[in-house]
XYZ file of C-alpha atoms in Angstrom:
318
model
C -52.234 -9.621 7.643
C -53.582 -11.372 10.735
C -56.212 -14.096 10.524
C -58.874 -11.858 12.086
C -58.732 -9.420 9.178
C -58.155 -12.000 6.438
C -61.813 -13.073 6.658
C -63.349 -9.631 6.226
C -66.112 -8.969 3.712
C -64.575 -8.478 0.207
C -65.757 -4.858 0.051
C -64.077 -4.071 3.386
C -60.910 -5.856 2.268
C -60.813 -3.727 -0.883
C -61.004 -0.532 1.160
C -58.334 -1.843 3.521
C -56.074 -2.759 0.584
C -56.406 0.735 -0.909
C -55.571 2.380 2.420
C -52.574 0.121 3.028
C -51.418 0.638 -0.565
C -51.375 4.415 -0.140
C -50.062 4.416 3.419
C -47.173 2.016 2.875
C -46.187 3.598 -0.447
C -46.085 7.129 0.936
C -44.282 5.969 4.072
C -41.474 4.455 1.992
C -41.354 7.230 -0.638
C -41.345 9.993 1.991
C -38.063 8.641 3.327
C -36.570 7.669 -0.028
C -37.339 10.954 -1.826
C -37.282 13.280 1.231
C -40.870 14.410 0.580
C -42.142 17.451 2.486
C -45.581 18.119 0.944
C -48.496 16.270 -0.628
C -51.621 17.168 -2.579
C -54.549 15.071 -3.786
C -54.107 14.526 -7.533
C -57.657 15.374 -8.588
C -57.724 18.570 -6.533
C -54.340 19.536 -7.994
C -55.628 19.196 -11.568
C -59.002 20.847 -10.864
C -57.467 23.880 -9.181
C -54.349 24.322 -11.291
C -55.478 23.601 -14.859
C -57.776 26.686 -15.229
C -54.934 28.905 -13.993
C -52.354 27.725 -16.525
C -52.007 29.260 -20.015
C -54.849 28.461 -22.392
C -54.598 25.420 -24.606
C -53.919 22.908 -21.832
C -55.737 19.663 -22.490
C -56.791 17.482 -19.561
C -57.583 13.806 -20.055
C -58.244 13.060 -16.385
C -61.896 13.246 -15.298
C -63.925 12.754 -12.130
C -63.792 8.985 -12.694
C -63.008 6.952 -9.570
C -61.055 4.318 -11.502
C -59.802 3.474 -14.979
C -57.416 5.319 -17.326
C -59.274 8.656 -16.977
C -58.741 8.793 -13.206
C -56.364 11.425 -11.812
C -53.143 10.240 -10.129
C -53.434 9.776 -6.373
C -50.866 12.350 -5.274
C -48.550 15.152 -6.304
C -45.654 15.501 -3.850
C -42.881 18.045 -3.231
C -39.407 17.098 -2.010
C -36.890 19.116 0.023
C -34.987 20.117 -3.150
C -38.027 21.696 -4.756
C -38.764 18.860 -7.202
C -42.312 17.618 -7.806
C -43.311 13.972 -8.082
C -46.437 12.268 -9.450
C -47.510 9.148 -7.541
C -50.191 6.542 -8.248
C -50.696 3.939 -5.491
C -52.213 0.455 -5.687
C -52.872 -2.181 -3.040
C -54.219 -5.721 -3.109
C -54.583 -8.940 -1.138
C -55.044 -11.027 -4.304
C -51.419 -11.947 -4.933
C -48.415 -10.689 -6.946
C -49.932 -11.310 -10.399
C -52.956 -9.151 -9.634
C -50.647 -6.529 -8.124
C -48.688 -6.365 -11.387
C -51.941 -5.959 -13.356
C -52.915 -3.071 -11.075
C -49.574 -1.381 -11.701
C -50.031 -1.728 -15.473
C -53.439 -0.032 -15.193
C -51.876 2.772 -13.150
C -49.498 3.851 -15.936
C -52.114 6.027 -17.670
C -53.112 7.769 -14.445
C -49.625 8.891 -13.514
C -49.183 10.309 -17.059
C -51.932 12.891 -16.456
C -49.338 15.378 -15.100
C -45.727 16.074 -15.991
C -43.404 18.648 -14.472
C -40.688 20.232 -16.581
C -37.185 21.608 -16.097
C -35.984 22.067 -12.529
C -39.423 21.089 -11.163
C -39.276 17.585 -12.596
C -39.027 14.699 -10.142
C -40.122 11.075 -10.386
C -43.349 9.785 -11.937
C -44.104 6.546 -10.128
C -46.659 3.772 -9.827
C -46.523 1.663 -6.664
C -48.166 -1.635 -5.835
C -48.391 -3.158 -2.354
C -49.149 -6.890 -2.308
C -50.444 -7.666 1.197
C -49.862 -11.264 2.266
C -52.064 -13.008 4.818
C -50.756 -14.941 7.819
C -51.351 -18.164 5.882
C -49.499 -17.063 2.719
C -46.338 -18.793 1.543
C -44.867 -15.435 0.483
C -44.247 -12.184 2.354
C -45.899 -8.836 1.661
C -44.122 -6.937 -1.112
C -44.005 -3.298 -2.234
C -43.223 -2.750 -5.935
C -42.246 0.697 -7.282
C -42.176 1.246 -11.051
C -41.096 4.262 -13.109
C -42.801 3.675 -16.482
C -41.478 5.187 -19.690
C -42.990 8.699 -19.987
C -45.256 9.707 -22.831
C -46.443 13.111 -24.026
C -48.510 14.337 -21.047
C -51.764 16.301 -21.221
C -50.860 18.736 -18.421
C -47.363 20.231 -18.541
C -46.153 22.412 -15.669
C -42.995 24.504 -15.915
C -40.831 26.580 -13.529
C -42.848 29.753 -14.229
C -45.866 28.037 -12.669
C -44.114 27.531 -9.315
C -46.277 30.051 -7.334
C -49.468 28.429 -8.633
C -48.501 24.910 -7.666
C -47.270 25.951 -4.219
C -50.571 27.709 -3.533
C -52.478 24.666 -4.763
C -50.581 22.220 -2.541
C -50.782 24.561 0.461
C -54.550 24.951 0.130
C -55.045 21.230 -0.363
C -52.897 20.329 2.662
C -54.492 22.851 5.027
C -58.013 21.976 3.824
C -57.375 18.325 4.638
C -56.022 19.244 8.087
C -59.125 21.357 8.735
C -61.384 18.473 7.728
C -59.562 16.001 9.975
C -59.663 18.452 12.889
C -63.465 18.724 12.607
C -64.009 21.892 10.513
C -65.575 20.685 7.221
C -66.985 24.051 6.146
C -63.741 25.921 6.742
C -62.042 23.116 4.826
C -64.264 23.634 1.792
C -63.678 27.382 1.849
C -59.923 26.854 2.013
C -59.947 24.382 -0.887
C -62.320 26.400 -3.110
C -62.496 30.033 -1.907
C -64.647 31.215 -4.834
C -67.292 28.494 -4.682
C -67.717 24.759 -4.279
C -65.742 24.072 -7.464
C -61.936 24.479 -7.001
C -61.669 25.383 -10.698
C -63.437 28.741 -10.118
C -61.323 31.898 -10.054
C -61.979 35.302 -8.503
C -62.774 36.796 -11.921
C -65.164 34.031 -12.992
C -68.783 34.988 -13.461
C -70.761 33.438 -10.655
C -74.431 32.687 -10.176
C -76.597 33.924 -7.334
C -76.780 30.322 -6.118
C -72.993 30.102 -5.857
C -72.822 33.438 -4.038
C -75.442 32.279 -1.557
C -73.681 28.949 -1.198
C -70.353 30.643 -0.417
C -72.070 32.892 2.129
C -73.685 29.860 3.753
C -70.325 28.108 3.998
C -68.888 31.155 5.747
C -71.768 31.109 8.224
C -71.269 27.393 8.823
C -67.549 28.000 9.227
C -68.309 30.064 12.321
C -70.149 27.054 13.735
C -67.141 24.856 12.911
C -64.939 27.115 15.009
C -67.321 26.951 17.970
C -67.333 23.142 17.961
C -63.548 22.805 18.151
C -61.917 22.453 21.556
C -58.612 24.044 22.543
C -55.444 22.196 23.564
C -52.609 24.683 23.956
C -51.844 26.205 20.539
C -54.127 23.733 18.748
C -57.827 23.359 17.970
C -59.530 20.064 17.249
C -61.816 17.269 18.308
C -61.500 14.237 20.546
C -63.146 10.821 20.372
C -63.183 7.901 22.817
C -63.605 4.415 21.339
C -64.452 1.131 23.018
C -62.425 -1.516 21.180
C -64.455 -4.534 19.959
C -62.106 -6.899 21.781
C -59.182 -6.615 24.162
C -55.896 -5.941 22.393
C -52.880 -7.592 24.002
C -49.353 -6.330 23.348
C -45.956 -6.628 24.990
C -46.763 -3.370 26.789
C -50.097 -4.497 28.251
C -53.770 -5.109 27.438
C -56.067 -2.357 26.150
C -59.853 -2.012 25.775
C -60.207 1.695 24.939
C -58.611 4.236 22.621
C -58.702 8.034 22.699
C -58.063 9.872 19.434
C -57.482 13.586 19.035
C -57.079 15.429 15.724
C -55.873 19.053 15.837
C -54.843 21.987 13.634
C -52.741 24.990 14.643
C -54.993 27.720 16.059
C -53.093 30.510 14.248
C -53.953 29.014 10.849
C -57.682 28.962 11.608
C -57.617 32.487 13.050
C -55.786 34.016 10.090
C -58.011 32.197 7.631
C -61.104 33.579 9.384
C -59.664 37.101 9.182
C -58.998 36.681 5.454
C -62.391 35.113 4.757
C -64.380 37.874 6.408
C -62.198 40.791 5.368
C -61.363 42.550 2.092
C -57.909 43.527 3.355
C -55.049 42.709 0.962
C -52.718 42.608 3.973
C -54.697 39.696 5.442
C -54.652 37.819 2.144
C -50.888 38.229 1.689
C -50.167 37.159 5.269
C -52.394 34.115 4.909
C -50.659 33.108 1.675
C -47.271 33.213 3.421
C -48.608 31.249 6.399
C -50.151 28.635 4.117
C -47.013 27.954 2.149
C -44.687 27.994 5.154
C -46.775 25.558 7.200
C -48.086 23.272 4.464
C -44.617 22.315 3.258
C -43.654 20.243 6.288
C -42.360 16.759 6.896
C -44.701 14.110 8.247
C -43.277 12.582 11.422
C -44.467 9.852 13.766
C -43.587 9.008 17.361
C -44.681 6.049 19.470
C -44.590 5.142 23.136
C -45.842 2.291 25.317
C -49.462 3.462 25.178
C -49.970 5.267 21.861
C -48.502 7.446 19.172
C -48.335 10.900 17.600
C -48.394 11.940 13.920
C -47.434 15.501 12.991
C -47.326 17.526 9.774
C -44.777 20.139 10.794
C -46.510 22.581 13.144
C -49.677 22.611 11.031
C -51.404 19.447 12.219
C -51.131 16.659 14.772
C -53.057 13.484 15.506
C -52.711 11.563 18.751
C -53.896 8.101 19.796
C -53.715 6.754 23.335
C -54.683 3.194 24.357
C -56.029 2.421 27.808
């Protein structure tokens, strides 16, 4: 890490360490395990657990840290196997990194896949060295000995987990593209809580809340701008200082975050219609698009990140 960022406020450094820990870990594991889909661990448990057979016991809670925290990610590979991943990151040295990994063992044990669904269950730790460090940055990947898990998922649950990951992926793309209300409806179609099902008794408050989200979703759609087959938002940023690279000097950056227009349109049709045909078509679209490889491209003045055809994010320096 460069000297400029080594002197950040400790709180900012913690956030930066977490982001680097997740980003570097998933970058390496995506290539190593041929991953094609990701889902936030807490959302996965919240949405899936109420839809599994009764008797499932969940130890993970809404805690932000500690042994009761959900794992960071559930990921799908190209062979149809599912992996549980807990990521750690630190700038405090290798000993602290190892302690973080030890604390992550309990979190990755919150979920276990069975039979042909079973992939790896991993804890990663990224030790970020500063420019003045005697050692280099290091990524550690550990596969702890499994224990009896609280949430077991078997091959018969395959449709449920694919729907869960698809909704989670598309909801995140909608949020990044600038449609927060559509994102919430995608993630939790029967209310703010993703655990709710269509047959759950609901309160008048929840019904009104869902209706309000649908109204706000229309406003989301109006705010998005069109770029070919995509909808999204654009932001221009004045950099705090001039950035010099081998390709030139830059003082500004333009960022654009976009989601495929067809996904938004079909979701709107499903949300405001009782047609079973719309719901079935949306389900197929969700699962086809959400299971996509993450790819990056760079050029002399910027870069592009894509999630299949579903989502793309562009940055251009000037």
